[in-house]
Amino acid sequence: MTSTQVGTNPGDGNGASGEAPEEGYERGLGSRQVQMIAIGGAIGVGLFLGAGANIAKAGPSLILMYALAGVIVFFIMRALGELLLYRPVSGSFSEYAREFLGPFFGFVTGWTYWLMWVVTGMAELTAAAIYVHFWFPQIPQWVTALVFLVVLFVANLISVKIFGEIEFWFSMVKVTALIGMIVIGLGVVTFGFSQAGDAAAVSNIWAHDGIFPNGIGSSLMTLQGVMFAYLAVELVGVTAGESEDPEKTLPKAINTLPWRIIVFYVGALSVILMVVKWTEFEEGVSPFVAAFAKIGIPAGAAIINFVVLTAALSSCNSGMYSTGRMLRDLAANSEAPRILGKLSSTKTPALGITLSAALMGIGVILNYIVPEKAFGYVTSVATAAGIWTWLMILISHILYRRAVVAGRLPASSFPAPGGTVCSWIAVAFLLLVTVLIAIDPDSRISLYVGAGWAICLAVGWAILKSRNPHITTKSTPQDKQLQTTGRPRS
């Protein structure tokens, strides 16, 4: 279904700009919680653990890769922001794909985003198990992963207000710790205190075989891992259906993304590579833990290890939150069992959360079978799924802007700068990353999994069409309102 077939007239009330439909959820996420969820979502296992392997591959050029990818992610988020203020709903990505590309793409996007968070949850559980191994090497990784899975599952059955409060403080810990690490690192470089001594210097960024020690090709190959580090930034879109005032909170959360990238990614990695030569980093070891061990601050490495453990658990917790909401949106569109659309007494999609948590248990099995490979496997699959989601956001944005120009839809109150130009640039970049994934033998498995996933979705869609032919007919935002709550939108 093309953009000429979708959309509504500006005056008909379908998705008026900034209008937040009622979906049955509790609008319990305040501004400070949405802000911290947005900030904390960008600080997770991809930065704290995955950066170690990428530094070993690309050296100091990894800083540039994070900056480049950060610009693209900002383009994606501004495109999403424009769509969110056109029609803020919790199933945002699949809803926009469904509206602008057709029901099949909504079906694929919803289930693929769900898969992304399930495998991301596996990665976070793996990372958490590795962090605990720092203190208790005698405990098998799979045991720790299983314990964390159960604890987070129980926590996610609580009301959204408590979820938001937990995420607020999780994110506060991460943000405070990162700023502290940057300040201490700069102090070491500037004043030379600590065991690092004269070895810490700004020149470490270029003094050891240059900024691109292994060539530009090796640096580009790290982009897939870099993009994984940014995967959770779009989580703010999922909160749209439960935000108290989405028209104010969502733009603010999105517009703060550039400084988050500059401080927490570019800034933190720059300081770390000043303190420790890039040649001393290796896969499986957090660069932050390694840096504080080098500095020699008493208990510094243990403290940072606790912080990155918090980051992993926070991200996994957010993953359980988003998967439950995405399954409910799919159920509301008859694209998942309707039972998954039911809310518990605390207005949480408990059954969807339960199904997602059960499948995250596969990560526990991977930690048992191949603990040394588990993180790499799941990050590559999550990155491929994330790229699809981002592509759907960008393409939906391009089609939405065409509809606005043609007068078929109202303009959003939060237009993306540059119109669709930045969205096209981001699409080209994501296609480049996909090619890089195909070239890398270690990451190529994600494309094999993606092909298998595509076959499963195609079969599932064929079954749905045979049972319910009306599923191929695009519904309006008002129809969606009736499906979700049983009440028309006023």
Short mmCIF file of C-alpha atoms in Angstrom, two decimals, residues 47-418:
data_model
loop_
_atom_site.label_atom_id
_atom_site.label_comp_id
_atom_site.label_asym_id
_atom_site.label_seq_id
_atom_site.Cartn_x
_atom_site.Cartn_y
_atom_site.Cartn_z
CA LEU A 47 29.07 0.97 25.33
CA PHE A 48 30.21 -0.58 28.58
CA LEU A 49 31.16 -4.03 27.29
CA GLY A 50 31.08 -4.05 23.50
CA ALA A 51 33.41 -1.05 23.19
CA GLY A 52 36.32 -3.16 24.46
CA ALA A 53 36.31 -5.46 21.43
CA ASN A 54 35.75 -2.55 19.06
CA ILE A 55 38.68 -0.58 20.49
CA ALA A 56 40.89 -3.62 19.90
CA LYS A 57 39.73 -3.70 16.25
CA ALA A 58 39.66 -0.02 15.35
CA GLY A 59 41.83 1.76 17.90
CA PRO A 60 41.14 5.47 18.54
CA SER A 61 39.13 5.75 15.31
CA LEU A 62 36.26 4.18 17.24
CA ILE A 63 35.61 7.68 18.62
CA LEU A 64 34.89 8.89 15.10
CA MET A 65 32.68 5.87 14.39
CA TYR A 66 30.56 6.65 17.46
CA ALA A 67 30.31 10.30 16.40
CA LEU A 68 29.32 9.40 12.82
CA ALA A 69 26.75 6.85 13.95
CA GLY A 70 25.49 9.35 16.51
CA VAL A 71 24.65 11.86 13.79
CA ILE A 72 22.68 9.19 11.91
CA VAL A 73 20.84 8.15 15.08
CA PHE A 74 19.85 11.78 15.65
CA PHE A 75 18.41 11.89 12.11
CA ILE A 76 16.41 8.75 12.92
CA MET A 77 15.14 10.15 16.20
CA ARG A 78 14.05 13.44 14.68
CA ALA A 79 12.14 11.51 12.00
CA LEU A 80 10.52 9.46 14.77
CA GLY A 81 9.83 12.61 16.76
CA GLU A 82 7.91 14.15 13.89
CA LEU A 83 5.78 11.02 13.61
CA LEU A 84 5.24 10.81 17.37
CA LEU A 85 3.88 14.35 17.54
CA TYR A 86 1.66 13.61 14.55
CA ARG A 87 0.16 10.61 16.39
CA PRO A 88 1.70 9.50 19.73
CA VAL A 89 0.95 5.80 20.32
CA SER A 90 2.81 3.11 22.26
CA GLY A 91 3.14 0.81 19.24
CA SER A 92 4.70 3.67 17.32
CA PHE A 93 7.07 1.88 14.94
CA SER A 94 4.66 -0.80 13.79
CA GLU A 95 1.74 1.63 13.80
CA TYR A 96 3.49 4.03 11.43
CA ALA A 97 4.69 1.21 9.18
CA ARG A 98 1.11 -0.12 9.15
CA GLU A 99 -0.33 3.29 8.28
CA PHE A 100 2.14 4.39 5.61
CA LEU A 101 3.37 1.14 4.05
CA GLY A 102 0.49 -1.23 4.74
CA PRO A 103 -0.61 -3.89 7.26
CA PHE A 104 2.07 -6.41 6.26
CA PHE A 105 4.88 -4.00 7.09
CA GLY A 106 3.24 -3.16 10.40
CA PHE A 107 3.09 -6.87 11.17
CA VAL A 108 6.74 -7.42 10.24
CA THR A 109 7.98 -4.33 12.08
CA GLY A 110 6.09 -5.09 15.28
CA TRP A 111 7.32 -8.65 15.49
CA THR A 112 10.87 -7.72 14.44
CA TYR A 113 11.10 -5.00 17.08
CA TRP A 114 9.85 -7.51 19.61
CA LEU A 115 12.58 -9.93 18.45
CA MET A 116 15.18 -7.19 18.72
CA TRP A 117 14.38 -6.59 22.36
CA VAL A 118 14.21 -10.28 23.17
CA VAL A 119 17.71 -10.87 21.83
CA THR A 120 18.93 -7.58 23.32
CA GLY A 121 17.66 -8.88 26.65
CA MET A 122 19.78 -11.97 26.06
CA ALA A 123 22.81 -9.74 25.44
CA GLU A 124 22.16 -7.75 28.60
CA LEU A 125 21.78 -10.92 30.66
CA THR A 126 25.04 -12.19 29.17
CA ALA A 127 26.80 -8.94 30.02
CA ALA A 128 25.42 -8.95 33.56
CA ALA A 129 26.70 -12.48 34.04
CA ILE A 130 30.15 -11.42 32.82
CA TYR A 131 30.20 -8.50 35.25
CA VAL A 132 29.31 -10.75 38.19
CA HIS A 133 32.09 -13.09 37.04
CA PHE A 134 34.47 -10.21 37.92
CA TRP A 135 33.67 -10.76 41.60
CA PHE A 136 32.65 -14.43 41.64
CA PRO A 137 34.54 -16.32 38.92
CA GLN A 138 33.43 -19.64 40.40
CA ILE A 139 29.75 -19.02 39.55
CA PRO A 140 28.80 -20.22 36.03
CA GLN A 141 27.54 -17.47 33.70
CA TRP A 142 24.26 -19.24 33.02
CA VAL A 143 23.33 -19.37 36.70
CA THR A 144 23.75 -15.63 37.13
CA ALA A 145 21.86 -14.91 33.89
CA LEU A 146 18.94 -17.04 35.06
CA VAL A 147 18.70 -15.29 38.43
CA PHE A 148 18.66 -11.85 36.83
CA LEU A 149 16.04 -12.97 34.30
CA VAL A 150 13.65 -14.07 37.06
CA VAL A 151 14.17 -10.92 39.15
CA LEU A 152 13.57 -8.54 36.24
CA PHE A 153 10.52 -10.49 35.11
CA VAL A 154 8.91 -10.03 38.50
CA ALA A 155 9.82 -6.33 38.53
CA ASN A 156 8.12 -5.77 35.17
CA LEU A 157 4.75 -6.93 36.44
CA ILE A 158 4.60 -3.82 38.63
CA SER A 159 2.69 -0.68 37.54
CA VAL A 160 4.25 1.65 34.98
CA LYS A 161 4.77 4.34 37.64
CA ILE A 162 7.04 2.04 39.61
CA PHE A 163 8.77 0.90 36.41
CA GLY A 164 9.43 4.55 35.54
CA GLU A 165 10.79 5.26 39.01
CA ILE A 166 13.11 2.22 38.91
CA GLU A 167 14.40 3.23 35.49
CA PHE A 168 14.86 6.82 36.67
CA TRP A 169 17.24 5.78 39.44
CA PHE A 170 18.98 3.13 37.30
CA SER A 171 19.66 5.81 34.72
CA MET A 172 20.74 8.30 37.38
CA VAL A 173 23.39 5.85 38.57
CA LYS A 174 24.70 5.37 35.03
CA VAL A 175 24.76 9.07 34.20
CA THR A 176 26.41 10.08 37.48
CA ALA A 177 29.04 7.37 37.17
CA LEU A 178 29.89 8.24 33.57
CA ILE A 179 30.30 11.91 34.40
CA GLY A 180 32.44 10.94 37.38
CA MET A 181 34.63 8.73 35.19
CA ILE A 182 35.11 11.55 32.69
CA VAL A 183 36.05 14.04 35.42
CA ILE A 184 38.50 11.63 37.09
CA GLY A 185 40.01 10.66 33.73
CA LEU A 186 40.55 14.29 32.79
CA GLY A 187 42.14 14.86 36.19
CA VAL A 188 44.56 11.98 35.59
CA VAL A 189 45.51 13.32 32.15
CA THR A 190 45.82 16.92 33.32
CA PHE A 191 47.58 16.50 36.67
CA GLY A 192 49.25 13.10 36.29
CA PHE A 193 48.08 11.61 39.58
CA SER A 194 47.31 7.90 39.97
CA GLN A 195 49.28 4.84 39.00
CA ALA A 196 48.81 5.68 35.33
CA GLY A 197 51.25 8.56 35.83
CA ASP A 198 52.91 9.94 32.73
CA ALA A 199 51.47 7.08 30.65
CA ALA A 200 48.16 8.98 30.56
CA ALA A 201 48.21 11.68 27.90
CA VAL A 202 46.06 13.21 25.19
CA SER A 203 48.67 12.02 22.67
CA ASN A 204 47.66 8.39 23.36
CA ILE A 205 44.83 8.97 20.89
CA TRP A 206 47.23 9.29 17.93
CA ALA A 207 50.68 8.26 19.23
CA HIS A 208 50.34 4.49 18.71
CA ASP A 209 50.14 3.94 14.94
CA GLY A 210 47.76 6.84 14.42
CA ILE A 211 44.02 7.27 14.72
CA PHE A 212 43.37 4.49 12.17
CA PRO A 213 46.00 1.93 13.28
CA ASN A 214 44.34 -0.98 11.45
CA GLY A 215 43.09 0.97 8.47
CA ILE A 216 39.77 2.62 7.64
CA GLY A 217 38.28 -0.73 6.60
CA SER A 218 38.72 -2.19 10.09
CA SER A 219 37.18 0.93 11.57
CA LEU A 220 34.12 0.70 9.32
CA MET A 221 33.67 -2.94 10.31
CA THR A 222 33.01 -1.80 13.89
CA LEU A 223 29.93 0.18 12.82
CA GLN A 224 27.65 -2.78 13.41
CA GLY A 225 28.78 -2.97 17.05
CA VAL A 226 28.55 0.80 17.36
CA MET A 227 24.97 0.78 16.08
CA PHE A 228 24.11 -1.90 18.62
CA ALA A 229 25.22 0.49 21.35
CA TYR A 230 22.58 2.97 20.18
CA LEU A 231 19.73 0.47 19.83
CA ALA A 232 17.71 1.59 22.85
CA VAL A 233 17.43 5.28 21.96
CA GLU A 234 14.11 4.73 20.17
CA LEU A 235 12.58 3.35 23.39
CA VAL A 236 11.25 6.83 24.10
CA GLY A 237 8.78 6.20 21.27
CA VAL A 238 7.33 3.20 23.09
CA THR A 239 6.65 5.39 26.14
CA ALA A 240 4.38 7.67 24.09
CA GLY A 241 1.24 5.80 25.11
CA GLU A 242 2.06 6.12 28.81
CA SER A 243 3.57 9.61 29.00
CA GLU A 244 1.61 12.22 30.92
CA ASP A 245 2.28 14.97 28.34
CA PRO A 246 3.87 13.50 25.18
CA GLU A 247 3.71 16.79 23.26
CA LYS A 248 6.16 18.37 25.73
CA THR A 249 8.21 15.46 27.03
CA LEU A 250 9.01 13.66 23.77
CA PRO A 251 10.56 16.61 21.86
CA LYS A 252 12.65 17.51 24.88
CA ALA A 253 13.90 13.94 25.25
CA ILE A 254 14.82 13.74 21.55
CA ASN A 255 16.48 17.15 21.35
CA THR A 256 18.85 16.27 24.20
CA LEU A 257 20.21 13.31 22.20
CA PRO A 258 23.19 15.16 20.64
CA TRP A 259 24.72 16.19 23.94
CA ARG A 260 24.14 12.70 25.33
CA ILE A 261 26.13 11.27 22.43
CA ILE A 262 28.88 13.86 22.77
CA VAL A 263 29.28 13.39 26.53
CA PHE A 264 28.56 9.70 27.12
CA TYR A 265 30.03 8.17 23.97
CA VAL A 266 32.52 10.50 22.29
CA GLY A 267 33.60 12.16 25.54
CA ALA A 268 33.86 9.03 27.68
CA LEU A 269 35.75 7.01 25.04
CA SER A 270 38.12 9.91 24.34
CA VAL A 271 39.04 10.18 28.01
CA ILE A 272 39.49 6.42 28.38
CA LEU A 273 41.81 6.25 25.37
CA MET A 274 43.86 9.11 26.83
CA VAL A 275 44.28 7.22 30.09
CA VAL A 276 44.97 3.77 28.60
CA LYS A 277 46.66 2.98 25.27
CA TRP A 278 44.24 1.37 22.85
CA THR A 279 46.55 -1.63 22.46
CA GLU A 280 45.80 -2.70 26.04
CA PHE A 281 42.10 -3.34 25.46
CA GLU A 282 40.63 -6.73 24.58
CA GLU A 283 37.31 -8.40 23.88
CA GLY A 284 35.17 -9.40 26.85
CA VAL A 285 36.67 -6.79 29.21
CA SER A 286 34.85 -3.52 29.86
CA PRO A 287 37.11 -0.59 28.84
CA PHE A 288 35.80 1.35 31.83
CA VAL A 289 36.81 -1.36 34.27
CA ALA A 290 40.21 -1.64 32.57
CA ALA A 291 40.76 2.12 32.75
CA PHE A 292 40.07 2.35 36.48
CA ALA A 293 42.21 -0.68 37.16
CA LYS A 294 45.01 1.14 35.32
CA ILE A 295 44.46 4.30 37.34
CA GLY A 296 44.69 2.28 40.53
CA ILE A 297 41.87 3.94 42.46
CA PRO A 298 41.00 1.72 45.48
CA ALA A 299 37.95 -0.34 44.62
CA GLY A 300 37.55 1.77 41.47
CA ALA A 301 37.28 -1.19 39.14
CA ALA A 302 34.75 -2.88 41.43
CA ILE A 303 32.66 0.29 41.62
CA ILE A 304 32.62 0.68 37.86
CA ASN A 305 31.81 -2.97 37.48
CA PHE A 306 28.76 -2.42 39.67
CA VAL A 307 27.71 0.57 37.55
CA VAL A 308 27.95 -1.33 34.29
CA LEU A 309 26.07 -4.22 35.90
CA THR A 310 23.32 -1.71 36.71
CA ALA A 311 23.41 -0.51 33.09
CA ALA A 312 22.92 -4.02 31.76
CA LEU A 313 20.05 -4.78 34.11
CA SER A 314 18.42 -1.43 33.35
CA SER A 315 18.51 -2.06 29.62
CA CYS A 316 17.15 -5.59 30.02
CA ASN A 317 14.39 -4.22 32.23
CA SER A 318 13.48 -1.70 29.51
CA GLY A 319 13.48 -4.53 26.99
CA MET A 320 10.86 -6.45 28.93
CA TYR A 321 8.80 -3.27 29.17
CA SER A 322 8.86 -2.60 25.43
CA THR A 323 8.23 -6.19 24.29
CA GLY A 324 5.03 -6.43 26.33
CA ARG A 325 3.72 -3.21 24.79
CA MET A 326 4.64 -4.24 21.25
CA LEU A 327 2.89 -7.60 21.63
CA ARG A 328 -0.23 -5.81 22.86
CA ASP A 329 -0.21 -3.55 19.82
CA LEU A 330 0.12 -6.59 17.54
CA ALA A 331 -2.77 -8.28 19.35
CA ALA A 332 -4.92 -5.16 18.94
CA ASN A 333 -4.39 -5.46 15.18
CA SER A 334 -5.19 -9.21 15.13
CA GLU A 335 -1.52 -9.93 14.33
CA ALA A 336 -0.87 -11.79 17.57
CA PRO A 337 -3.08 -13.91 19.85
CA ARG A 338 -5.74 -11.61 21.29
CA ILE A 339 -5.02 -12.83 24.80
CA LEU A 340 -1.72 -10.90 24.62
CA GLY A 341 -3.74 -7.70 24.33
CA LYS A 342 -5.21 -7.96 27.81
CA LEU A 343 -4.01 -5.70 30.60
CA SER A 344 -3.53 -6.85 34.18
CA SER A 345 -5.15 -5.14 37.16
CA THR A 346 -2.12 -2.83 37.28
CA LYS A 347 -2.62 -1.92 33.59
CA THR A 348 0.48 -3.78 32.40
CA PRO A 349 0.51 -6.32 29.52
CA ALA A 350 1.49 -9.14 31.86
CA LEU A 351 1.02 -12.03 29.42
CA GLY A 352 3.16 -10.36 26.77
CA ILE A 353 5.88 -9.69 29.31
CA THR A 354 5.73 -13.33 30.44
CA LEU A 355 6.13 -14.66 26.89
CA SER A 356 9.05 -12.33 26.20
CA ALA A 357 10.82 -13.20 29.44
CA ALA A 358 10.42 -16.91 28.73
CA LEU A 359 12.08 -16.52 25.33
CA MET A 360 14.85 -14.39 26.82
CA GLY A 361 15.68 -17.59 28.68
CA ILE A 362 17.30 -18.76 25.43
CA GLY A 363 20.11 -16.39 26.40
CA VAL A 364 20.57 -18.44 29.55
CA ILE A 365 20.96 -21.55 27.40
CA LEU A 366 23.51 -19.79 25.17
CA ASN A 367 25.48 -18.83 28.25
CA TYR A 368 25.51 -22.50 29.21
CA ILE A 369 26.48 -23.86 25.77
CA VAL A 370 28.80 -21.18 24.33
CA PRO A 371 29.52 -18.58 27.04
CA GLU A 372 32.46 -17.12 25.12
CA LYS A 373 30.36 -16.55 21.95
CA ALA A 374 26.97 -15.68 23.46
CA PHE A 375 27.42 -11.89 23.47
CA GLY A 376 28.63 -11.69 19.87
CA TYR A 377 25.81 -13.86 18.54
CA VAL A 378 22.98 -11.97 20.15
CA THR A 379 24.38 -8.49 19.45
CA SER A 380 24.66 -9.19 15.72
CA VAL A 381 21.06 -10.49 15.56
CA ALA A 382 19.78 -7.52 17.60
CA THR A 383 21.61 -5.07 15.34
CA ALA A 384 20.05 -6.55 12.19
CA ALA A 385 16.57 -6.37 13.76
CA GLY A 386 17.23 -2.82 14.93
CA ILE A 387 18.30 -1.74 11.44
CA TRP A 388 14.97 -2.96 10.04
CA THR A 389 13.08 -1.01 12.70
CA TRP A 390 15.03 2.17 11.98
CA LEU A 391 14.51 1.75 8.24
CA MET A 392 10.76 1.50 8.77
CA ILE A 393 10.82 4.68 10.88
CA LEU A 394 12.71 6.54 8.16
CA ILE A 395 10.60 5.29 5.26
CA SER A 396 7.39 5.99 7.19
CA HIS A 397 8.68 9.50 7.82
CA ILE A 398 9.43 10.05 4.13
CA LEU A 399 5.92 8.88 3.15
CA TYR A 400 4.34 10.95 5.92
CA ARG A 401 6.06 14.11 4.68
CA ARG A 402 4.83 13.39 1.15
CA ALA A 403 1.29 13.11 2.51
CA VAL A 404 1.66 16.41 4.38
CA VAL A 405 2.94 18.20 1.28
CA ALA A 406 0.01 16.77 -0.71
CA GLY A 407 -2.42 18.04 1.94
CA ARG A 408 -3.68 14.60 2.97
CA LEU A 409 -2.34 14.77 6.54
CA PRO A 410 -1.84 17.53 9.12
CA ALA A 411 1.70 18.75 9.75
CA SER A 412 3.42 17.65 12.93
CA SER A 413 4.26 20.21 15.60
CA PHE A 414 7.82 18.80 15.74
CA PRO A 415 9.12 18.70 12.13
CA ALA A 416 12.49 17.11 11.44
CA PRO A 417 15.13 19.60 10.27
CA GLY A 418 16.06 19.20 6.62
#
